[in-house]
Amino acid sequence: MLGRWIASAALCLALAAPCPAPALPWVLAGLLSLSGFVWLGLAITQAGPPADAPHLTAWDAALLAFAASFGVQSAARLGLFGG
């Protein structure tokens, strides 16, 4: 599951890369949030319960995507992207 989440995050980064520098963090954060909603939809419709799983699940992937989006937004607000 972690490998699939990394692949989806890399896809978000690849899709955001052509954007102008000032918009890049916001587009990336939006794509990561969208990815989080896709993972959440997958978790709701196909995955089992989120508790007591010995491995990462789609629920965890959704959480990672939302956390990454929040991290990018926070870094952008703090000016860590040079903007």
PDB file of N, CA, C and O in Angstrom:
ATOM      1  N   MET A   1       0.827  -1.186   0.000  1.00  0.00           N
ATOM      2  CA  MET A   1       0.000   0.000   0.000  1.00  0.00           C
ATOM      3  C   MET A   1       0.878   1.260   0.000  1.00  0.00           C
ATOM      4  O   MET A   1       0.554   2.223  -0.665  1.00  0.00           O
ATOM      5  N   LEU A   2       1.974   1.210   0.724  1.00  0.00           N
ATOM      6  CA  LEU A   2       2.855   2.374   0.778  1.00  0.00           C
ATOM      7  C   LEU A   2       3.429   2.682  -0.603  1.00  0.00           C
ATOM      8  O   LEU A   2       3.515   3.845  -1.000  1.00  0.00           O
ATOM      9  N   GLY A   3       3.790   1.657  -1.345  1.00  0.00           N
ATOM     10  CA  GLY A   3       4.310   1.855  -2.696  1.00  0.00           C
ATOM     11  C   GLY A   3       3.283   2.495  -3.614  1.00  0.00           C
ATOM     12  O   GLY A   3       3.608   3.375  -4.426  1.00  0.00           O
ATOM     13  N   ARG A   4       2.030   2.073  -3.486  1.00  0.00           N
ATOM     14  CA  ARG A   4       0.968   2.671  -4.308  1.00  0.00           C
ATOM     15  C   ARG A   4       0.720   4.120  -3.907  1.00  0.00           C
ATOM     16  O   ARG A   4       0.446   4.968  -4.755  1.00  0.00           O
ATOM     17  N   TRP A   5       0.810   4.415  -2.606  1.00  0.00           N
ATOM     18  CA  TRP A   5       0.629   5.799  -2.182  1.00  0.00           C
ATOM     19  C   TRP A   5       1.771   6.667  -2.693  1.00  0.00           C
ATOM     20  O   TRP A   5       1.549   7.791  -3.151  1.00  0.00           O
ATOM     21  N   ILE A   6       2.999   6.165  -2.637  1.00  0.00           N
ATOM     22  CA  ILE A   6       4.144   6.919  -3.147  1.00  0.00           C
ATOM     23  C   ILE A   6       3.973   7.171  -4.640  1.00  0.00           C
ATOM     24  O   ILE A   6       4.262   8.266  -5.130  1.00  0.00           O
ATOM     25  N   ALA A   7       3.482   6.183  -5.366  1.00  0.00           N
ATOM     26  CA  ALA A   7       3.243   6.361  -6.799  1.00  0.00           C
ATOM     27  C   ALA A   7       2.187   7.432  -7.051  1.00  0.00           C
ATOM     28  O   ALA A   7       2.338   8.260  -7.962  1.00  0.00           O
ATOM     29  N   SER A   8       1.133   7.458  -6.249  1.00  0.00           N
ATOM     30  CA  SER A   8       0.097   8.478  -6.444  1.00  0.00           C
ATOM     31  C   SER A   8       0.624   9.867  -6.067  1.00  0.00           C
ATOM     32  O   SER A   8       0.304  10.857  -6.733  1.00  0.00           O
ATOM     33  N   ALA A   9       1.459   9.952  -5.032  1.00  0.00           N
ATOM     34  CA  ALA A   9       2.054  11.240  -4.671  1.00  0.00           C
ATOM     35  C   ALA A   9       3.025  11.708  -5.748  1.00  0.00           C
ATOM     36  O   ALA A   9       3.086  12.904  -6.070  1.00  0.00           O
ATOM     37  N   ALA A  10       3.778  10.781  -6.335  1.00  0.00           N
ATOM     38  CA  ALA A  10       4.687  11.135  -7.426  1.00  0.00           C
ATOM     39  C   ALA A  10       3.907  11.610  -8.647  1.00  0.00           C
ATOM     40  O   ALA A  10       4.336  12.549  -9.335  1.00  0.00           O
ATOM     41  N   LEU A  11       2.765  11.001  -8.911  1.00  0.00           N
ATOM     42  CA  LEU A  11       1.917  11.449 -10.012  1.00  0.00           C
ATOM     43  C   LEU A  11       1.406  12.865  -9.759  1.00  0.00           C
ATOM     44  O   LEU A  11       1.388  13.700 -10.673  1.00  0.00           O
ATOM     45  N   CYS A  12       1.013  13.147  -8.529  1.00  0.00           N
ATOM     46  CA  CYS A  12       0.577  14.507  -8.179  1.00  0.00           C
ATOM     47  C   CYS A  12       1.707  15.501  -8.406  1.00  0.00           C
ATOM     48  O   CYS A  12       1.484  16.592  -8.962  1.00  0.00           O
ATOM     49  N   LEU A  13       2.898  15.141  -8.001  1.00  0.00           N
ATOM     50  CA  LEU A  13       4.050  16.024  -8.194  1.00  0.00           C
ATOM     51  C   LEU A  13       4.348  16.223  -9.672  1.00  0.00           C
ATOM     52  O   LEU A  13       4.636  17.338 -10.117  1.00  0.00           O
ATOM     53  N   ALA A  14       4.269  15.162 -10.461  1.00  0.00           N
ATOM     54  CA  ALA A  14       4.521  15.269 -11.901  1.00  0.00           C
ATOM     55  C   ALA A  14       3.474  16.141 -12.584  1.00  0.00           C
ATOM     56  O   ALA A  14       3.796  16.902 -13.508  1.00  0.00           O
ATOM     57  N   LEU A  15       2.221  16.051 -12.139  1.00  0.00           N
ATOM     58  CA  LEU A  15       1.170  16.876 -12.733  1.00  0.00           C
ATOM     59  C   LEU A  15       1.298  18.340 -12.321  1.00  0.00           C
ATOM     60  O   LEU A  15       0.926  19.239 -13.077  1.00  0.00           O
ATOM     61  N   ALA A  16       1.822  18.592 -11.140  1.00  0.00           N
ATOM     62  CA  ALA A  16       1.970  19.970 -10.660  1.00  0.00           C
ATOM     63  C   ALA A  16       3.245  20.627 -11.168  1.00  0.00           C
ATOM     64  O   ALA A  16       3.339  21.855 -11.197  1.00  0.00           O
ATOM     65  N   ALA A  17       4.232  19.843 -11.576  1.00  0.00           N
ATOM     66  CA  ALA A  17       5.543  20.371 -11.955  1.00  0.00           C
ATOM     67  C   ALA A  17       5.507  21.421 -13.068  1.00  0.00           C
ATOM     68  O   ALA A  17       6.264  22.387 -13.007  1.00  0.00           O
ATOM     69  N   PRO A  18       4.665  21.302 -14.100  1.00  0.00           N
ATOM     70  CA  PRO A  18       4.683  22.324 -15.157  1.00  0.00           C
ATOM     71  C   PRO A  18       4.091  23.680 -14.748  1.00  0.00           C
ATOM     72  O   PRO A  18       4.187  24.644 -15.507  1.00  0.00           O
ATOM     73  N   CYS A  19       3.502  23.767 -13.577  1.00  0.00           N
ATOM     74  CA  CYS A  19       2.874  25.018 -13.140  1.00  0.00           C
ATOM     75  C   CYS A  19       3.932  26.078 -12.841  1.00  0.00           C
ATOM     76  O   CYS A  19       5.064  25.754 -12.490  1.00  0.00           O
ATOM     77  N   PRO A  20       3.555  27.352 -12.940  1.00  0.00           N
ATOM     78  CA  PRO A  20       4.489  28.411 -12.545  1.00  0.00           C
ATOM     79  C   PRO A  20       4.855  28.278 -11.063  1.00  0.00           C
ATOM     80  O   PRO A  20       4.060  27.795 -10.253  1.00  0.00           O
ATOM     81  N   ALA A  21       6.045  28.723 -10.728  1.00  0.00           N
ATOM     82  CA  ALA A  21       6.566  28.553  -9.365  1.00  0.00           C
ATOM     83  C   ALA A  21       5.644  29.084  -8.269  1.00  0.00           C
ATOM     84  O   ALA A  21       5.483  28.411  -7.249  1.00  0.00           O
ATOM     85  N   PRO A  22       5.030  30.273  -8.417  1.00  0.00           N
ATOM     86  CA  PRO A  22       4.170  30.740  -7.319  1.00  0.00           C
ATOM     87  C   PRO A  22       2.935  29.869  -7.090  1.00  0.00           C
ATOM     88  O   PRO A  22       2.435  29.765  -5.976  1.00  0.00           O
ATOM     89  N   ALA A  23       2.454  29.209  -8.135  1.00  0.00           N
ATOM     90  CA  ALA A  23       1.246  28.393  -8.003  1.00  0.00           C
ATOM     91  C   ALA A  23       1.545  26.940  -7.670  1.00  0.00           C
ATOM     92  O   ALA A  23       0.642  26.202  -7.261  1.00  0.00           O
ATOM     93  N   LEU A  24       2.778  26.516  -7.827  1.00  0.00           N
ATOM     94  CA  LEU A  24       3.133  25.103  -7.667  1.00  0.00           C
ATOM     95  C   LEU A  24       2.707  24.506  -6.328  1.00  0.00           C
ATOM     96  O   LEU A  24       2.066  23.454  -6.310  1.00  0.00           O
ATOM     97  N   PRO A  25       3.009  25.141  -5.188  1.00  0.00           N
ATOM     98  CA  PRO A  25       2.603  24.510  -3.917  1.00  0.00           C
ATOM     99  C   PRO A  25       1.093  24.361  -3.781  1.00  0.00           C
ATOM    100  O   PRO A  25       0.613  23.361  -3.240  1.00  0.00           O
ATOM    101  N   TRP A  26       0.349  25.321  -4.282  1.00  0.00           N
ATOM    102  CA  TRP A  26      -1.104  25.283  -4.137  1.00  0.00           C
ATOM    103  C   TRP A  26      -1.706  24.231  -5.057  1.00  0.00           C
ATOM    104  O   TRP A  26      -2.644  23.522  -4.665  1.00  0.00           O
ATOM    105  N   VAL A  27      -1.171  24.105  -6.256  1.00  0.00           N
ATOM    106  CA  VAL A  27      -1.646  23.060  -7.163  1.00  0.00           C
ATOM    107  C   VAL A  27      -1.283  21.687  -6.605  1.00  0.00           C
ATOM    108  O   VAL A  27      -2.114  20.779  -6.605  1.00  0.00           O
ATOM    109  N   LEU A  28      -0.070  21.542  -6.107  1.00  0.00           N
ATOM    110  CA  LEU A  28       0.348  20.272  -5.508  1.00  0.00           C
ATOM    111  C   LEU A  28      -0.525  19.922  -4.307  1.00  0.00           C
ATOM    112  O   LEU A  28      -0.967  18.774  -4.166  1.00  0.00           O
ATOM    113  N   ALA A  29      -0.798  20.892  -3.454  1.00  0.00           N
ATOM    114  CA  ALA A  29      -1.649  20.628  -2.288  1.00  0.00           C
ATOM    115  C   ALA A  29      -3.057  20.214  -2.721  1.00  0.00           C
ATOM    116  O   ALA A  29      -3.651  19.303  -2.138  1.00  0.00           O
ATOM    117  N   GLY A  30      -3.570  20.864  -3.737  1.00  0.00           N
ATOM    118  CA  GLY A  30      -4.893  20.505  -4.245  1.00  0.00           C
ATOM    119  C   GLY A  30      -4.926  19.102  -4.820  1.00  0.00           C
ATOM    120  O   GLY A  30      -5.872  18.340  -4.587  1.00  0.00           O
ATOM    121  N   LEU A  31      -3.891  18.755  -5.578  1.00  0.00           N
ATOM    122  CA  LEU A  31      -3.825  17.410  -6.141  1.00  0.00           C
ATOM    123  C   LEU A  31      -3.658  16.351  -5.055  1.00  0.00           C
ATOM    124  O   LEU A  31      -4.251  15.266  -5.144  1.00  0.00           O
ATOM    125  N   LEU A  32      -2.880  16.653  -4.035  1.00  0.00           N
ATOM    126  CA  LEU A  32      -2.731  15.703  -2.928  1.00  0.00           C
ATOM    127  C   LEU A  32      -4.048  15.537  -2.166  1.00  0.00           C
ATOM    128  O   LEU A  32      -4.387  14.430  -1.740  1.00  0.00           O
ATOM    129  N   SER A  33      -4.800  16.615  -1.999  1.00  0.00           N
ATOM    130  CA  SER A  33      -6.117  16.509  -1.352  1.00  0.00           C
ATOM    131  C   SER A  33      -7.059  15.672  -2.203  1.00  0.00           C
ATOM    132  O   SER A  33      -7.795  14.824  -1.673  1.00  0.00           O
ATOM    133  N   LEU A  34      -7.035  15.909  -3.508  1.00  0.00           N
ATOM    134  CA  LEU A  34      -7.860  15.112  -4.409  1.00  0.00           C
ATOM    135  C   LEU A  34      -7.467  13.636  -4.321  1.00  0.00           C
ATOM    136  O   LEU A  34      -8.328  12.755  -4.268  1.00  0.00           O
ATOM    137  N   SER A  35      -6.170  13.379  -4.270  1.00  0.00           N
ATOM    138  CA  SER A  35      -5.687  12.016  -4.103  1.00  0.00           C
ATOM    139  C   SER A  35      -6.189  11.423  -2.783  1.00  0.00           C
ATOM    140  O   SER A  35      -6.569  10.248  -2.721  1.00  0.00           O
ATOM    141  N   GLY A  36      -6.195  12.236  -1.738  1.00  0.00           N
ATOM    142  CA  GLY A  36      -6.711  11.773  -0.452  1.00  0.00           C
ATOM    143  C   GLY A  36      -8.170  11.375  -0.533  1.00  0.00           C
ATOM    144  O   GLY A  36      -8.580  10.366   0.057  1.00  0.00           O
ATOM    145  N   PHE A  37      -8.963  12.150  -1.271  1.00  0.00           N
ATOM    146  CA  PHE A  37     -10.375  11.802  -1.420  1.00  0.00           C
ATOM    147  C   PHE A  37     -10.556  10.517  -2.235  1.00  0.00           C
ATOM    148  O   PHE A  37     -11.448   9.725  -1.950  1.00  0.00           O
ATOM    149  N   VAL A  38      -9.698  10.322  -3.228  1.00  0.00           N
ATOM    150  CA  VAL A  38      -9.750   9.071  -3.998  1.00  0.00           C
ATOM    151  C   VAL A  38      -9.400   7.892  -3.100  1.00  0.00           C
ATOM    152  O   VAL A  38     -10.086   6.858  -3.120  1.00  0.00           O
ATOM    153  N   TRP A  39      -8.328   8.021  -2.312  1.00  0.00           N
ATOM    154  CA  TRP A  39      -7.958   6.950  -1.383  1.00  0.00           C
ATOM    155  C   TRP A  39      -9.073   6.716  -0.365  1.00  0.00           C
ATOM    156  O   TRP A  39      -9.356   5.575   0.005  1.00  0.00           O
ATOM    157  N   LEU A  40      -9.706   7.793   0.101  1.00  0.00           N
ATOM    158  CA  LEU A  40     -10.802   7.653   1.059  1.00  0.00           C
ATOM    159  C   LEU A  40     -11.973   6.911   0.434  1.00  0.00           C
ATOM    160  O   LEU A  40     -12.584   6.040   1.068  1.00  0.00           O
ATOM    161  N   GLY A  41     -12.290   7.253  -0.809  1.00  0.00           N
ATOM    162  CA  GLY A  41     -13.357   6.537  -1.507  1.00  0.00           C
ATOM    163  C   GLY A  41     -13.033   5.071  -1.670  1.00  0.00           C
ATOM    164  O   GLY A  41     -13.900   4.193  -1.482  1.00  0.00           O
ATOM    165  N   LEU A  42     -11.787   4.772  -1.988  1.00  0.00           N
ATOM    166  CA  LEU A  42     -11.356   3.379  -2.097  1.00  0.00           C
ATOM    167  C   LEU A  42     -11.472   2.673  -0.753  1.00  0.00           C
ATOM    168  O   LEU A  42     -11.936   1.533  -0.673  1.00  0.00           O
ATOM    169  N   ALA A  43     -11.079   3.356   0.305  1.00  0.00           N
ATOM    170  CA  ALA A  43     -11.152   2.753   1.643  1.00  0.00           C
ATOM    171  C   ALA A  43     -12.594   2.480   2.044  1.00  0.00           C
ATOM    172  O   ALA A  43     -12.898   1.426   2.616  1.00  0.00           O
ATOM    173  N   ILE A  44     -13.479   3.412   1.749  1.00  0.00           N
ATOM    174  CA  ILE A  44     -14.882   3.244   2.131  1.00  0.00           C
ATOM    175  C   ILE A  44     -15.535   2.113   1.356  1.00  0.00           C
ATOM    176  O   ILE A  44     -16.307   1.325   1.917  1.00  0.00           O
ATOM    177  N   THR A  45     -15.223   2.017   0.064  1.00  0.00           N
ATOM    178  CA  THR A  45     -15.926   1.038  -0.767  1.00  0.00           C
ATOM    179  C   THR A  45     -15.286  -0.340  -0.780  1.00  0.00           C
ATOM    180  O   THR A  45     -15.994  -1.328  -0.962  1.00  0.00           O
ATOM    181  N   GLN A  46     -13.959  -0.434  -0.592  1.00  0.00           N
ATOM    182  CA  GLN A  46     -13.321  -1.728  -0.771  1.00  0.00           C
ATOM    183  C   GLN A  46     -12.517  -2.219   0.418  1.00  0.00           C
ATOM    184  O   GLN A  46     -12.360  -3.419   0.587  1.00  0.00           O
ATOM    185  N   ALA A  47     -11.961  -1.351   1.188  1.00  0.00           N
ATOM    186  CA  ALA A  47     -11.066  -1.775   2.268  1.00  0.00           C
ATOM    187  C   ALA A  47     -11.866  -2.240   3.482  1.00  0.00           C
ATOM    188  O   ALA A  47     -13.033  -1.932   3.642  1.00  0.00           O
ATOM    189  N   GLY A  48     -11.184  -2.956   4.313  1.00  0.00           N
ATOM    190  CA  GLY A  48     -11.795  -3.417   5.551  1.00  0.00           C
ATOM    191  C   GLY A  48     -11.756  -2.329   6.610  1.00  0.00           C
ATOM    192  O   GLY A  48     -11.437  -1.175   6.334  1.00  0.00           O
ATOM    193  N   PRO A  49     -12.061  -2.686   7.838  1.00  0.00           N
ATOM    194  CA  PRO A  49     -12.045  -1.703   8.920  1.00  0.00           C
ATOM    195  C   PRO A  49     -10.631  -1.172   9.156  1.00  0.00           C
ATOM    196  O   PRO A  49      -9.659  -1.896   8.971  1.00  0.00           O
ATOM    197  N   PRO A  50     -10.523   0.094   9.564  1.00  0.00           N
ATOM    198  CA  PRO A  50      -9.203   0.696   9.725  1.00  0.00           C
ATOM    199  C   PRO A  50      -8.450   0.251  10.970  1.00  0.00           C
ATOM    200  O   PRO A  50      -7.242   0.423  11.053  1.00  0.00           O
ATOM    201  N   ALA A  51      -9.120  -0.324  11.927  1.00  0.00           N
ATOM    202  CA  ALA A  51      -8.458  -0.675  13.185  1.00  0.00           C
ATOM    203  C   ALA A  51      -7.879  -2.082  13.129  1.00  0.00           C
ATOM    204  O   ALA A  51      -8.377  -2.963  12.428  1.00  0.00           O
ATOM    205  N   ASP A  52      -6.803  -2.281  13.871  1.00  0.00           N
ATOM    206  CA  ASP A  52      -6.185  -3.595  14.063  1.00  0.00           C
ATOM    207  C   ASP A  52      -5.624  -4.230  12.801  1.00  0.00           C
ATOM    208  O   ASP A  52      -5.484  -5.440  12.739  1.00  0.00           O
ATOM    209  N   ALA A  53      -5.301  -3.435  11.779  1.00  0.00           N
ATOM    210  CA  ALA A  53      -4.669  -3.997  10.584  1.00  0.00           C
ATOM    211  C   ALA A  53      -3.157  -4.044  10.817  1.00  0.00           C
ATOM    212  O   ALA A  53      -2.564  -3.060  11.243  1.00  0.00           O
ATOM    213  N   PRO A  54      -2.524  -5.171  10.542  1.00  0.00           N
ATOM    214  CA  PRO A  54      -1.082  -5.280  10.774  1.00  0.00           C
ATOM    215  C   PRO A  54      -0.245  -4.601   9.690  1.00  0.00           C
ATOM    216  O   PRO A  54       0.960  -4.532   9.792  1.00  0.00           O
ATOM    217  N   HIS A  55      -0.886  -4.099   8.666  1.00  0.00           N
ATOM    218  CA  HIS A  55      -0.192  -3.449   7.554  1.00  0.00           C
ATOM    219  C   HIS A  55      -0.931  -2.160   7.189  1.00  0.00           C
ATOM    220  O   HIS A  55      -2.042  -1.921   7.669  1.00  0.00           O
ATOM    221  N   LEU A  56      -0.330  -1.358   6.340  1.00  0.00           N
ATOM    222  CA  LEU A  56      -0.989  -0.128   5.911  1.00  0.00           C
ATOM    223  C   LEU A  56      -2.190  -0.451   5.033  1.00  0.00           C
ATOM    224  O   LEU A  56      -2.158  -1.377   4.231  1.00  0.00           O
ATOM    225  N   THR A  57      -3.238   0.327   5.202  1.00  0.00           N
ATOM    226  CA  THR A  57      -4.463   0.123   4.434  1.00  0.00           C
ATOM    227  C   THR A  57      -4.758   1.366   3.614  1.00  0.00           C
ATOM    228  O   THR A  57      -4.030   2.359   3.678  1.00  0.00           O
ATOM    229  N   ALA A  58      -5.839   1.320   2.849  1.00  0.00           N
ATOM    230  CA  ALA A  58      -6.267   2.490   2.078  1.00  0.00           C
ATOM    231  C   ALA A  58      -6.627   3.645   3.011  1.00  0.00           C
ATOM    232  O   ALA A  58      -6.486   4.814   2.639  1.00  0.00           O
ATOM    233  N   TRP A  59      -7.073   3.327   4.207  1.00  0.00           N
ATOM    234  CA  TRP A  59      -7.359   4.378   5.193  1.00  0.00           C
ATOM    235  C   TRP A  59      -6.080   5.146   5.528  1.00  0.00           C
ATOM    236  O   TRP A  59      -6.088   6.369   5.624  1.00  0.00           O
ATOM    237  N   ASP A  60      -4.991   4.411   5.689  1.00  0.00           N
ATOM    238  CA  ASP A  60      -3.704   5.038   5.995  1.00  0.00           C
ATOM    239  C   ASP A  60      -3.207   5.863   4.808  1.00  0.00           C
ATOM    240  O   ASP A  60      -2.637   6.938   4.991  1.00  0.00           O
ATOM    241  N   ALA A  61      -3.423   5.360   3.605  1.00  0.00           N
ATOM    242  CA  ALA A  61      -3.012   6.096   2.411  1.00  0.00           C
ATOM    243  C   ALA A  61      -3.783   7.409   2.298  1.00  0.00           C
ATOM    244  O   ALA A  61      -3.213   8.446   1.934  1.00  0.00           O
ATOM    245  N   ALA A  62      -5.067   7.385   2.620  1.00  0.00           N
ATOM    246  CA  ALA A  62      -5.853   8.619   2.600  1.00  0.00           C
ATOM    247  C   ALA A  62      -5.319   9.606   3.637  1.00  0.00           C
ATOM    248  O   ALA A  62      -5.157  10.803   3.351  1.00  0.00           O
ATOM    249  N   LEU A  63      -5.019   9.108   4.814  1.00  0.00           N
ATOM    250  CA  LEU A  63      -4.467   9.964   5.860  1.00  0.00           C
ATOM    251  C   LEU A  63      -3.126  10.551   5.440  1.00  0.00           C
ATOM    252  O   LEU A  63      -2.860  11.741   5.649  1.00  0.00           O
ATOM    253  N   LEU A  64      -2.270   9.743   4.831  1.00  0.00           N
ATOM    254  CA  LEU A  64      -0.980  10.235   4.357  1.00  0.00           C
ATOM    255  C   LEU A  64      -1.144  11.312   3.289  1.00  0.00           C
ATOM    256  O   LEU A  64      -0.424  12.312   3.287  1.00  0.00           O
ATOM    257  N   ALA A  65      -2.091  11.122   2.384  1.00  0.00           N
ATOM    258  CA  ALA A  65      -2.319  12.112   1.333  1.00  0.00           C
ATOM    259  C   ALA A  65      -2.809  13.430   1.927  1.00  0.00           C
ATOM    260  O   ALA A  65      -2.330  14.505   1.539  1.00  0.00           O
ATOM    261  N   PHE A  66      -3.755  13.364   2.853  1.00  0.00           N
ATOM    262  CA  PHE A  66      -4.245  14.592   3.483  1.00  0.00           C
ATOM    263  C   PHE A  66      -3.155  15.262   4.313  1.00  0.00           C
ATOM    264  O   PHE A  66      -3.042  16.495   4.327  1.00  0.00           O
ATOM    265  N   ALA A  67      -2.338  14.473   5.003  1.00  0.00           N
ATOM    266  CA  ALA A  67      -1.246  15.039   5.793  1.00  0.00           C
ATOM    267  C   ALA A  67      -0.205  15.698   4.895  1.00  0.00           C
ATOM    268  O   ALA A  67       0.321  16.770   5.218  1.00  0.00           O
ATOM    269  N   ALA A  68       0.092  15.075   3.758  1.00  0.00           N
ATOM    270  CA  ALA A  68       1.044  15.669   2.821  1.00  0.00           C
ATOM    271  C   ALA A  68       0.500  16.976   2.255  1.00  0.00           C
ATOM    272  O   ALA A  68       1.235  17.964   2.123  1.00  0.00           O
ATOM    273  N   SER A  69      -0.786  17.006   1.948  1.00  0.00           N
ATOM    274  CA  SER A  69      -1.413  18.233   1.451  1.00  0.00           C
ATOM    275  C   SER A  69      -1.333  19.341   2.496  1.00  0.00           C
ATOM    276  O   SER A  69      -0.977  20.482   2.186  1.00  0.00           O
ATOM    277  N   PHE A  70      -1.633  19.000   3.733  1.00  0.00           N
ATOM    278  CA  PHE A  70      -1.551  19.976   4.817  1.00  0.00           C
ATOM    279  C   PHE A  70      -0.119  20.460   4.994  1.00  0.00           C
ATOM    280  O   PHE A  70       0.124  21.647   5.215  1.00  0.00           O
ATOM    281  N   GLY A  71       0.844  19.552   4.894  1.00  0.00           N
ATOM    282  CA  GLY A  71       2.253  19.935   5.031  1.00  0.00           C
ATOM    283  C   GLY A  71       2.692  20.885   3.937  1.00  0.00           C
ATOM    284  O   GLY A  71       3.401  21.866   4.199  1.00  0.00           O
ATOM    285  N   VAL A  72       2.275  20.623   2.704  1.00  0.00           N
ATOM    286  CA  VAL A  72       2.628  21.518   1.595  1.00  0.00           C
ATOM    287  C   VAL A  72       1.976  22.878   1.788  1.00  0.00           C
ATOM    288  O   VAL A  72       2.619  23.924   1.589  1.00  0.00           O
ATOM    289  N   GLN A  73       0.723  22.899   2.195  1.00  0.00           N
ATOM    290  CA  GLN A  73       0.037  24.174   2.437  1.00  0.00           C
ATOM    291  C   GLN A  73       0.707  24.954   3.558  1.00  0.00           C
ATOM    292  O   GLN A  73       0.893  26.170   3.456  1.00  0.00           O
ATOM    293  N   SER A  74       1.078  24.274   4.617  1.00  0.00           N
ATOM    294  CA  SER A  74       1.741  24.941   5.735  1.00  0.00           C
ATOM    295  C   SER A  74       3.094  25.501   5.321  1.00  0.00           C
ATOM    296  O   SER A  74       3.441  26.638   5.688  1.00  0.00           O
ATOM    297  N   ALA A  75       3.855  24.723   4.582  1.00  0.00           N
ATOM    298  CA  ALA A  75       5.162  25.188   4.116  1.00  0.00           C
ATOM    299  C   ALA A  75       5.015  26.394   3.190  1.00  0.00           C
ATOM    300  O   ALA A  75       5.809  27.334   3.259  1.00  0.00           O
ATOM    301  N   ALA A  76       3.982  26.378   2.357  1.00  0.00           N
ATOM    302  CA  ALA A  76       3.757  27.512   1.454  1.00  0.00           C
ATOM    303  C   ALA A  76       3.375  28.762   2.239  1.00  0.00           C
ATOM    304  O   ALA A  76       3.858  29.868   1.949  1.00  0.00           O
ATOM    305  N   ARG A  77       2.531  28.598   3.241  1.00  0.00           N
ATOM    306  CA  ARG A  77       2.139  29.752   4.061  1.00  0.00           C
ATOM    307  C   ARG A  77       3.310  30.324   4.841  1.00  0.00           C
ATOM    308  O   ARG A  77       3.375  31.532   5.086  1.00  0.00           O
ATOM    309  N   LEU A  78       4.246  29.469   5.216  1.00  0.00           N
ATOM    310  CA  LEU A  78       5.441  29.924   5.944  1.00  0.00           C
ATOM    311  C   LEU A  78       6.503  30.486   5.018  1.00  0.00           C
ATOM    312  O   LEU A  78       7.533  30.972   5.490  1.00  0.00           O
ATOM    313  N   GLY A  79       6.267  30.425   3.714  1.00  0.00           N
ATOM    314  CA  GLY A  79       7.209  30.962   2.754  1.00  0.00           C
ATOM    315  C   GLY A  79       8.413  30.079   2.490  1.00  0.00           C
ATOM    316  O   GLY A  79       9.446  30.566   2.034  1.00  0.00           O
ATOM    317  N   LEU A  80       8.299  28.790   2.748  1.00  0.00           N
ATOM    318  CA  LEU A  80       9.417  27.888   2.573  1.00  0.00           C
ATOM    319  C   LEU A  80       9.680  27.531   1.104  1.00  0.00           C
ATOM    320  O   LEU A  80      10.682  26.906   0.799  1.00  0.00           O
ATOM    321  N   PHE A  81       8.787  27.930   0.216  1.00  0.00           N
ATOM    322  CA  PHE A  81       8.984  27.678  -1.204  1.00  0.00           C
ATOM    323  C   PHE A  81       9.549  28.901  -1.920  1.00  0.00           C
ATOM    324  O   PHE A  81       9.599  28.937  -3.135  1.00  0.00           O
ATOM    325  N   GLY A  82       9.953  29.896  -1.167  1.00  0.00           N
ATOM    326  CA  GLY A  82      10.581  31.068  -1.755  1.00  0.00           C
ATOM    327  C   GLY A  82       9.622  32.068  -2.344  1.00  0.00           C
ATOM    328  O   GLY A  82      10.008  32.934  -3.102  1.00  0.00           O
ATOM    329  N   GLY A  83       8.344  31.955  -2.023  1.00  0.00           N
ATOM    330  CA  GLY A  83       7.367  32.848  -2.625  1.00  0.00           C
ATOM    331  C   GLY A  83       6.842  33.814  -1.712  1.00  0.00           C
ATOM    332  O   GLY A  83       6.728  34.523  -0.968  1.00  0.00           O
TER     333      GLY A  83
END
